PDB file of C-alpha atoms in Angstrom:
ATOM      1  CA  UNK A  19     -17.377  -3.473  16.285  1.00 54.00           C
ATOM      2  CA  UNK A  20     -14.920  -2.811  14.089  1.00 65.00           C
ATOM      3  CA  UNK A  21     -17.474  -1.920  11.457  1.00 68.00           C
ATOM      4  CA  UNK A  22     -19.025   0.721  13.284  1.00 67.00           C
ATOM      5  CA  UNK A  23     -16.053   2.232  13.594  1.00 66.00           C
ATOM      6  CA  UNK A  24     -14.478   2.814   9.682  1.00 65.00           C
ATOM      7  CA  UNK A  25     -18.019   3.515   8.293  1.00 65.00           C
ATOM      8  CA  UNK A  26     -19.120   6.100  10.726  1.00 61.00           C
ATOM      9  CA  UNK A  27     -16.305   8.607   8.861  1.00 61.00           C
ATOM     10  CA  UNK A  28     -18.970   8.684   6.553  1.00 67.00           C
ATOM     11  CA  UNK A  29     -15.763   7.954   3.894  1.00 77.00           C
ATOM     12  CA  UNK A  30     -15.700   5.448   1.159  1.00 82.00           C
ATOM     13  CA  UNK A  31     -15.150   2.531   2.346  1.00 87.00           C
ATOM     14  CA  UNK A  32     -13.080  -0.723   0.792  1.00 88.00           C
ATOM     15  CA  UNK A  33     -13.001  -4.211   2.617  1.00 89.00           C
ATOM     16  CA  UNK A  34     -10.816  -6.570   0.582  1.00 91.00           C
ATOM     17  CA  UNK A  35      -9.853 -10.063   1.877  1.00 89.00           C
ATOM     18  CA  UNK A  36     -10.666 -13.788   1.745  1.00 91.00           C
ATOM     19  CA  UNK A  37     -13.968 -14.451   3.613  1.00 90.00           C
ATOM     20  CA  UNK A  38     -14.719 -18.117   3.096  1.00 90.00           C
ATOM     21  CA  UNK A  39     -18.012 -17.697   1.909  1.00 93.00           C
ATOM     22  CA  UNK A  40     -18.905 -18.508  -1.197  1.00 94.00           C
ATOM     23  CA  UNK A  41     -20.674 -15.696  -3.716  1.00 92.00           C
ATOM     24  CA  UNK A  42     -21.398 -18.626  -5.864  1.00 92.00           C
ATOM     25  CA  UNK A  43     -23.352 -20.711  -4.105  1.00 92.00           C
ATOM     26  CA  UNK A  44     -27.294 -19.865  -1.469  1.00 92.00           C
ATOM     27  CA  UNK A  45     -26.559 -20.504   2.034  1.00 93.00           C
ATOM     28  CA  UNK A  46     -27.139 -18.895   4.886  1.00 93.00           C
ATOM     29  CA  UNK A  47     -23.561 -17.386   5.699  1.00 92.00           C
ATOM     30  CA  UNK A  48     -24.066 -16.231   2.444  1.00 92.00           C
ATOM     31  CA  UNK A  49     -27.152 -14.190   3.851  1.00 92.00           C
ATOM     32  CA  UNK A  50     -26.363 -13.263   7.242  1.00 91.00           C
ATOM     33  CA  UNK A  51     -23.348 -12.081   5.900  1.00 91.00           C
ATOM     34  CA  UNK A  52     -24.806 -10.035   2.662  1.00 91.00           C
ATOM     35  CA  UNK A  53     -27.333  -8.274   5.394  1.00 89.00           C
ATOM     36  CA  UNK A  54     -24.108  -7.461   8.433  1.00 87.00           C
ATOM     37  CA  UNK A  55     -22.943  -5.831   5.178  1.00 88.00           C
ATOM     38  CA  UNK A  56     -26.609  -3.901   4.579  1.00 86.00           C
ATOM     39  CA  UNK A  57     -26.664  -2.470   7.872  1.00 82.00           C
ATOM     40  CA  UNK A  58     -23.334  -1.206   7.455  1.00 81.00           C
ATOM     41  CA  UNK A  59     -24.676  -0.009   3.922  1.00 84.00           C
ATOM     42  CA  UNK A  60     -22.046  -1.905   2.325  1.00 88.00           C
ATOM     43  CA  UNK A  61     -22.700  -4.042  -0.369  1.00 91.00           C
ATOM     44  CA  UNK A  62     -19.993  -7.307  -1.629  1.00 93.00           C
ATOM     45  CA  UNK A  63     -19.685  -6.880  -5.689  1.00 92.00           C
ATOM     46  CA  UNK A  64     -19.258 -10.246  -7.979  1.00 91.00           C
ATOM     47  CA  UNK A  65     -16.337 -11.825  -8.473  1.00 91.00           C
ATOM     48  CA  UNK A  66     -16.062 -15.699 -10.473  1.00 92.00           C
ATOM     49  CA  UNK A  67     -14.716 -17.952  -9.238  1.00 91.00           C
ATOM     50  CA  UNK A  68     -11.677 -16.975  -7.230  1.00 90.00           C
ATOM     51  CA  UNK A  69     -10.412 -20.338  -6.180  1.00 89.00           C
ATOM     52  CA  UNK A  70     -10.210 -22.868  -8.612  1.00 83.00           C
ATOM     53  CA  UNK A  71      -9.680 -26.866  -8.131  1.00 81.00           C
ATOM     54  CA  UNK A  72     -10.296 -30.493  -9.856  1.00 79.00           C
ATOM     55  CA  UNK A  73     -13.321 -30.470  -7.841  1.00 82.00           C
ATOM     56  CA  UNK A  74     -14.513 -27.409  -6.752  1.00 87.00           C
ATOM     57  CA  UNK A  75     -15.028 -23.408  -7.881  1.00 90.00           C
ATOM     58  CA  UNK A  76     -16.051 -21.241  -5.125  1.00 93.00           C
ATOM     59  CA  UNK A  77     -15.697 -17.161  -5.017  1.00 92.00           C
ATOM     60  CA  UNK A  78     -14.534 -17.033  -0.990  1.00 91.00           C
ATOM     61  CA  UNK A  79     -12.530 -14.138  -1.583  1.00 92.00           C
ATOM     62  CA  UNK A  80     -15.040 -10.787  -1.823  1.00 91.00           C
ATOM     63  CA  UNK A  81     -14.602  -7.007  -2.564  1.00 92.00           C
ATOM     64  CA  UNK A  82     -16.900  -4.850  -0.128  1.00 92.00           C
ATOM     65  CA  UNK A  83     -18.082  -1.614  -1.085  1.00 91.00           C
ATOM     66  CA  UNK A  84     -20.186   2.151  -0.099  1.00 90.00           C
ATOM     67  CA  UNK A  85     -18.820   2.822  -3.383  1.00 89.00           C
ATOM     68  CA  UNK A  86     -20.448   3.203  -6.276  1.00 88.00           C
ATOM     69  CA  UNK A  87     -20.059  -0.413  -8.746  1.00 86.00           C
ATOM     70  CA  UNK A  88     -20.409   2.500 -11.687  1.00 87.00           C
ATOM     71  CA  UNK A  89     -17.287   3.812  -9.907  1.00 89.00           C
ATOM     72  CA  UNK A  90     -15.614   0.889  -9.264  1.00 89.00           C
ATOM     73  CA  UNK A  91     -14.003  -1.612 -11.698  1.00 90.00           C
ATOM     74  CA  UNK A  92     -12.601  -4.926 -10.018  1.00 91.00           C
ATOM     75  CA  UNK A  93     -11.712  -8.535 -12.245  1.00 90.00           C
ATOM     76  CA  UNK A  94      -9.287 -11.607 -10.161  1.00 90.00           C
ATOM     77  CA  UNK A  95      -5.635 -12.445 -11.811  1.00 88.00           C
ATOM     78  CA  UNK A  96      -4.001 -15.189 -10.725  1.00 82.00           C
ATOM     79  CA  UNK A  97      -0.084 -14.224  -9.386  1.00 79.00           C
ATOM     80  CA  UNK A  98       1.046 -17.436  -8.030  1.00 72.00           C
ATOM     81  CA  UNK A  99       1.420 -16.209  -5.092  1.00 72.00           C
ATOM     82  CA  UNK A 100      -1.043 -18.688  -3.416  1.00 77.00           C
ATOM     83  CA  UNK A 101      -4.554 -21.257  -5.048  1.00 78.00           C
ATOM     84  CA  UNK A 102      -6.695 -17.945  -4.468  1.00 87.00           C
ATOM     85  CA  UNK A 103      -6.270 -15.175  -7.757  1.00 88.00           C
ATOM     86  CA  UNK A 104      -6.160 -11.695  -7.072  1.00 89.00           C
ATOM     87  CA  UNK A 105      -8.825  -9.175  -6.669  1.00 91.00           C
ATOM     88  CA  UNK A 106      -7.463  -6.542  -7.991  1.00 91.00           C
ATOM     89  CA  UNK A 107      -9.749  -3.133  -7.085  1.00 90.00           C
ATOM     90  CA  UNK A 108      -9.956  -0.506  -9.452  1.00 90.00           C
ATOM     91  CA  UNK A 109     -11.452   3.587  -8.345  1.00 87.00           C
ATOM     92  CA  UNK A 110     -12.832   5.460 -10.875  1.00 84.00           C
ATOM     93  CA  UNK A 111     -12.069   9.512 -10.462  1.00 77.00           C
ATOM     94  CA  UNK A 112     -10.997  11.802 -12.097  1.00 70.00           C
ATOM     95  CA  UNK A 113      -7.061  12.421 -11.019  1.00 60.00           C
ATOM     96  CA  UNK A 114      -7.148  16.013 -13.166  1.00 44.00           C
ATOM     97  CA  UNK A 115      -9.959  17.173 -10.810  1.00 49.00           C
ATOM     98  CA  UNK A 116      -7.134  15.943  -7.152  1.00 55.00           C
ATOM     99  CA  UNK A 117      -4.755  19.880  -7.467  1.00 59.00           C
ATOM    100  CA  UNK A 118      -1.108  18.733  -6.732  1.00 60.00           C
ATOM    101  CA  UNK A 119       0.301  18.154  -3.226  1.00 72.00           C
ATOM    102  CA  UNK A 120       2.268  20.135  -2.537  1.00 76.00           C
ATOM    103  CA  UNK A 121       4.294  20.438   1.083  1.00 81.00           C
ATOM    104  CA  UNK A 122       7.734  23.257   2.299  1.00 84.00           C
ATOM    105  CA  UNK A 123      11.444  22.493   2.360  1.00 87.00           C
ATOM    106  CA  UNK A 124      14.227  23.411   3.159  1.00 90.00           C
ATOM    107  CA  UNK A 125      17.263  23.113   0.379  1.00 88.00           C
ATOM    108  CA  UNK A 126      20.233  22.027   2.062  1.00 91.00           C
ATOM    109  CA  UNK A 127      23.295  21.833   0.052  1.00 92.00           C
ATOM    110  CA  UNK A 128      27.316  22.268   0.181  1.00 93.00           C
ATOM    111  CA  UNK A 129      26.165  26.273  -0.929  1.00 93.00           C
ATOM    112  CA  UNK A 130      23.721  26.506   1.496  1.00 93.00           C
ATOM    113  CA  UNK A 131      25.676  24.929   4.943  1.00 93.00           C
ATOM    114  CA  UNK A 132      28.649  27.235   4.105  1.00 94.00           C
ATOM    115  CA  UNK A 133      25.967  30.466   4.018  1.00 94.00           C
ATOM    116  CA  UNK A 134      25.084  29.284   6.966  1.00 94.00           C
ATOM    117  CA  UNK A 135      27.777  28.883   8.605  1.00 94.00           C
ATOM    118  CA  UNK A 136      29.658  32.338   7.263  1.00 94.00           C
ATOM    119  CA  UNK A 137      26.261  34.291   8.858  1.00 93.00           C
ATOM    120  CA  UNK A 138      25.664  32.724  12.730  1.00 94.00           C
ATOM    121  CA  UNK A 139      29.561  33.091  12.198  1.00 93.00           C
ATOM    122  CA  UNK A 140      28.711  37.181  12.318  1.00 93.00           C
ATOM    123  CA  UNK A 141      26.607  37.105  14.757  1.00 93.00           C
ATOM    124  CA  UNK A 142      27.357  38.942  17.763  1.00 92.00           C
ATOM    125  CA  UNK A 143      26.775  36.014  20.509  1.00 94.00           C
ATOM    126  CA  UNK A 144      26.787  38.222  23.360  1.00 93.00           C
ATOM    127  CA  UNK A 145      23.362  37.769  24.192  1.00 90.00           C
ATOM    128  CA  UNK A 146      23.341  33.966  24.250  1.00 92.00           C
ATOM    129  CA  UNK A 147      26.791  33.938  26.701  1.00 92.00           C
ATOM    130  CA  UNK A 148      26.804  36.544  28.877  1.00 92.00           C
ATOM    131  CA  UNK A 149      22.590  35.941  30.138  1.00 89.00           C
ATOM    132  CA  UNK A 150      22.357  34.431  32.550  1.00 89.00           C
ATOM    133  CA  UNK A 151      18.415  32.935  32.869  1.00 92.00           C
ATOM    134  CA  UNK A 152      18.983  29.567  31.326  1.00 92.00           C
ATOM    135  CA  UNK A 153      16.125  30.259  29.503  1.00 91.00           C
ATOM    136  CA  UNK A 154      16.455  33.859  27.846  1.00 92.00           C
ATOM    137  CA  UNK A 155      19.716  33.345  26.311  1.00 92.00           C
ATOM    138  CA  UNK A 156      17.944  29.625  23.975  1.00 93.00           C
ATOM    139  CA  UNK A 157      15.399  32.415  23.497  1.00 92.00           C
ATOM    140  CA  UNK A 158      18.154  34.791  21.943  1.00 92.00           C
ATOM    141  CA  UNK A 159      20.003  31.336  20.225  1.00 94.00           C
ATOM    142  CA  UNK A 160      16.958  30.482  18.936  1.00 93.00           C
ATOM    143  CA  UNK A 161      16.053  34.042  17.171  1.00 92.00           C
ATOM    144  CA  UNK A 162      19.500  34.326  16.049  1.00 93.00           C
ATOM    145  CA  UNK A 163      19.221  30.828  14.975  1.00 94.00           C
ATOM    146  CA  UNK A 164      16.794  30.633  13.164  1.00 93.00           C
ATOM    147  CA  UNK A 165      16.869  34.219  10.960  1.00 93.00           C
ATOM    148  CA  UNK A 166      20.196  32.705   9.962  1.00 93.00           C
ATOM    149  CA  UNK A 167      18.560  30.090   8.787  1.00 93.00           C
ATOM    150  CA  UNK A 168      16.144  31.056   7.032  1.00 92.00           C
ATOM    151  CA  UNK A 169      18.007  33.029   4.790  1.00 93.00           C
ATOM    152  CA  UNK A 170      20.109  30.403   3.914  1.00 92.00           C
ATOM    153  CA  UNK A 171      17.727  27.848   3.201  1.00 91.00           C
ATOM    154  CA  UNK A 172      14.363  29.719   3.207  1.00 91.00           C
ATOM    155  CA  UNK A 173      11.618  27.546   3.340  1.00 88.00           C
ATOM    156  CA  UNK A 174      10.449  26.361  -0.207  1.00 86.00           C
ATOM    157  CA  UNK A 175       7.205  25.576  -2.014  1.00 83.00           C
ATOM    158  CA  UNK A 176       7.819  22.017  -3.318  1.00 80.00           C
ATOM    159  CA  UNK A 177       6.144  19.141  -6.015  1.00 76.00           C
ATOM    160  CA  UNK A 178       5.598  15.694  -4.016  1.00 69.00           C
ATOM    161  CA  UNK A 179       7.713  13.405  -6.062  1.00 65.00           C
ATOM    162  CA  UNK A 180       5.934   9.922  -6.020  1.00 64.00           C
ATOM    163  CA  UNK A 181       7.669   7.182  -4.639  1.00 62.00           C
ATOM    164  CA  UNK A 182       8.784   5.197  -8.535  1.00 61.00           C
ATOM    165  CA  UNK A 183       7.915   1.736  -8.870  1.00 59.00           C
ATOM    166  CA  UNK A 184      10.893  -1.203  -8.129  1.00 66.00           C
ATOM    167  CA  UNK A 185      10.575  -3.628  -9.774  1.00 67.00           C
ATOM    168  CA  UNK A 186      12.351  -6.593  -8.171  1.00 71.00           C
ATOM    169  CA  UNK A 187      11.583  -9.094 -10.957  1.00 75.00           C
ATOM    170  CA  UNK A 188      14.152 -10.255 -12.107  1.00 84.00           C
ATOM    171  CA  UNK A 189      13.681 -13.735 -15.698  1.00 87.00           C
ATOM    172  CA  UNK A 190      14.438 -16.196 -13.191  1.00 90.00           C
ATOM    173  CA  UNK A 191      11.272 -15.716 -11.020  1.00 88.00           C
ATOM    174  CA  UNK A 192       9.341 -14.598 -13.612  1.00 87.00           C
ATOM    175  CA  UNK A 193       9.934 -18.630 -15.766  1.00 90.00           C
ATOM    176  CA  UNK A 194      10.005 -19.558 -11.470  1.00 90.00           C
ATOM    177  CA  UNK A 195       6.092 -18.938 -11.535  1.00 87.00           C
ATOM    178  CA  UNK A 196       5.002 -19.583 -14.812  1.00 88.00           C
ATOM    179  CA  UNK A 197       6.580 -22.667 -14.186  1.00 91.00           C
ATOM    180  CA  UNK A 198       4.258 -22.874 -10.715  1.00 88.00           C
ATOM    181  CA  UNK A 199       1.642 -21.955 -12.773  1.00 86.00           C
ATOM    182  CA  UNK A 200       1.361 -24.056 -14.986  1.00 88.00           C
ATOM    183  CA  UNK A 201       1.811 -27.095 -12.777  1.00 88.00           C
ATOM    184  CA  UNK A 202      -1.402 -25.949 -10.470  1.00 85.00           C
ATOM    185  CA  UNK A 203      -2.978 -25.660 -13.028  1.00 83.00           C
ATOM    186  CA  UNK A 204      -2.539 -29.573 -14.038  1.00 88.00           C
ATOM    187  CA  UNK A 205      -3.347 -30.421 -10.996  1.00 85.00           C
ATOM    188  CA  UNK A 206      -6.638 -28.280 -11.016  1.00 81.00           C
ATOM    189  CA  UNK A 207      -7.675 -31.468 -14.102  1.00 84.00           C
ATOM    190  CA  UNK A 208      -6.137 -33.721 -12.987  1.00 87.00           C
ATOM    191  CA  UNK A 209      -5.953 -33.897  -8.597  1.00 85.00           C
ATOM    192  CA  UNK A 210      -3.577 -36.481  -8.661  1.00 90.00           C
ATOM    193  CA  UNK A 211      -1.360 -36.124  -5.432  1.00 90.00           C
ATOM    194  CA  UNK A 212       2.106 -36.223  -7.740  1.00 93.00           C
ATOM    195  CA  UNK A 213       0.813 -33.413  -9.709  1.00 90.00           C
ATOM    196  CA  UNK A 214      -0.487 -30.911  -6.506  1.00 89.00           C
ATOM    197  CA  UNK A 215       3.224 -32.710  -4.805  1.00 92.00           C
ATOM    198  CA  UNK A 216       5.510 -31.859  -7.432  1.00 94.00           C
ATOM    199  CA  UNK A 217       3.283 -28.166  -7.295  1.00 90.00           C
ATOM    200  CA  UNK A 218       3.917 -27.419  -3.850  1.00 90.00           C
ATOM    201  CA  UNK A 219       7.204 -28.056  -5.164  1.00 93.00           C
ATOM    202  CA  UNK A 220       7.940 -25.325  -7.855  1.00 91.00           C
ATOM    203  CA  UNK A 221       5.747 -22.951  -5.798  1.00 90.00           C
ATOM    204  CA  UNK A 222       8.352 -23.129  -2.644  1.00 92.00           C
ATOM    205  CA  UNK A 223      11.102 -22.366  -5.303  1.00 92.00           C
ATOM    206  CA  UNK A 224       9.530 -20.076  -6.605  1.00 90.00           C
ATOM    207  CA  UNK A 225       8.601 -18.349  -2.970  1.00 90.00           C
ATOM    208  CA  UNK A 226      11.796 -19.177  -1.737  1.00 91.00           C
ATOM    209  CA  UNK A 227      13.268 -17.186  -5.151  1.00 90.00           C
ATOM    210  CA  UNK A 228      10.791 -14.189  -4.048  1.00 87.00           C
ATOM    211  CA  UNK A 229      11.836 -13.492  -0.096  1.00 88.00           C
ATOM    212  CA  UNK A 230      15.143 -13.471  -2.037  1.00 90.00           C
ATOM    213  CA  UNK A 231      15.147 -10.386  -4.239  1.00 86.00           C
ATOM    214  CA  UNK A 232      12.676  -8.468  -1.857  1.00 83.00           C
ATOM    215  CA  UNK A 233      15.493  -8.747   0.467  1.00 83.00           C
ATOM    216  CA  UNK A 234      17.746  -7.787  -1.903  1.00 80.00           C
ATOM    217  CA  UNK A 235      16.267  -4.425  -2.574  1.00 70.00           C
TER     218      UNK A 235
END
């Protein structure tokens, strides 16, 4: 039902996440999922194993889309945030064809605000103060103020700035991540309970550090 709402928009659709249906083996669940996606014009892209343990390799995370495979690039990467890999998806577009995003904005600073104040002080407000009808008085006030505002702080077309990428990582978090990944790789190879316990401890330290960094942003 939710897919019906989304796909009906006739836009590009991209669905990503943990689906818990292995794409590396044939099964009824996999066939049913593929058929359901196909009925909505979507297809599941091939991904290598996204969850690896010492006894299994499964591709249970998916990227589904109605975008042509030639226009999309995918890969997986080990992030240290989960026992699953992260799925990265890039839609290949010609950015040079995209128009620059613009908006209209007023410039408020000490100079323009002072100019606005002086302009308002020089206005004749009798149409506001001596008018008994509230609506008429408001329209008079609004007209005077809008004119003064447009003179002191006119709307100007400006390019929208992209939000700068904020890097929250530090050397300690990088070291904790590498330590966790080393423990995870060892756990995958051995499957030993002690290695699993050590991996869980390292991940907890890493998670606590990330939460601290997020709070500081």
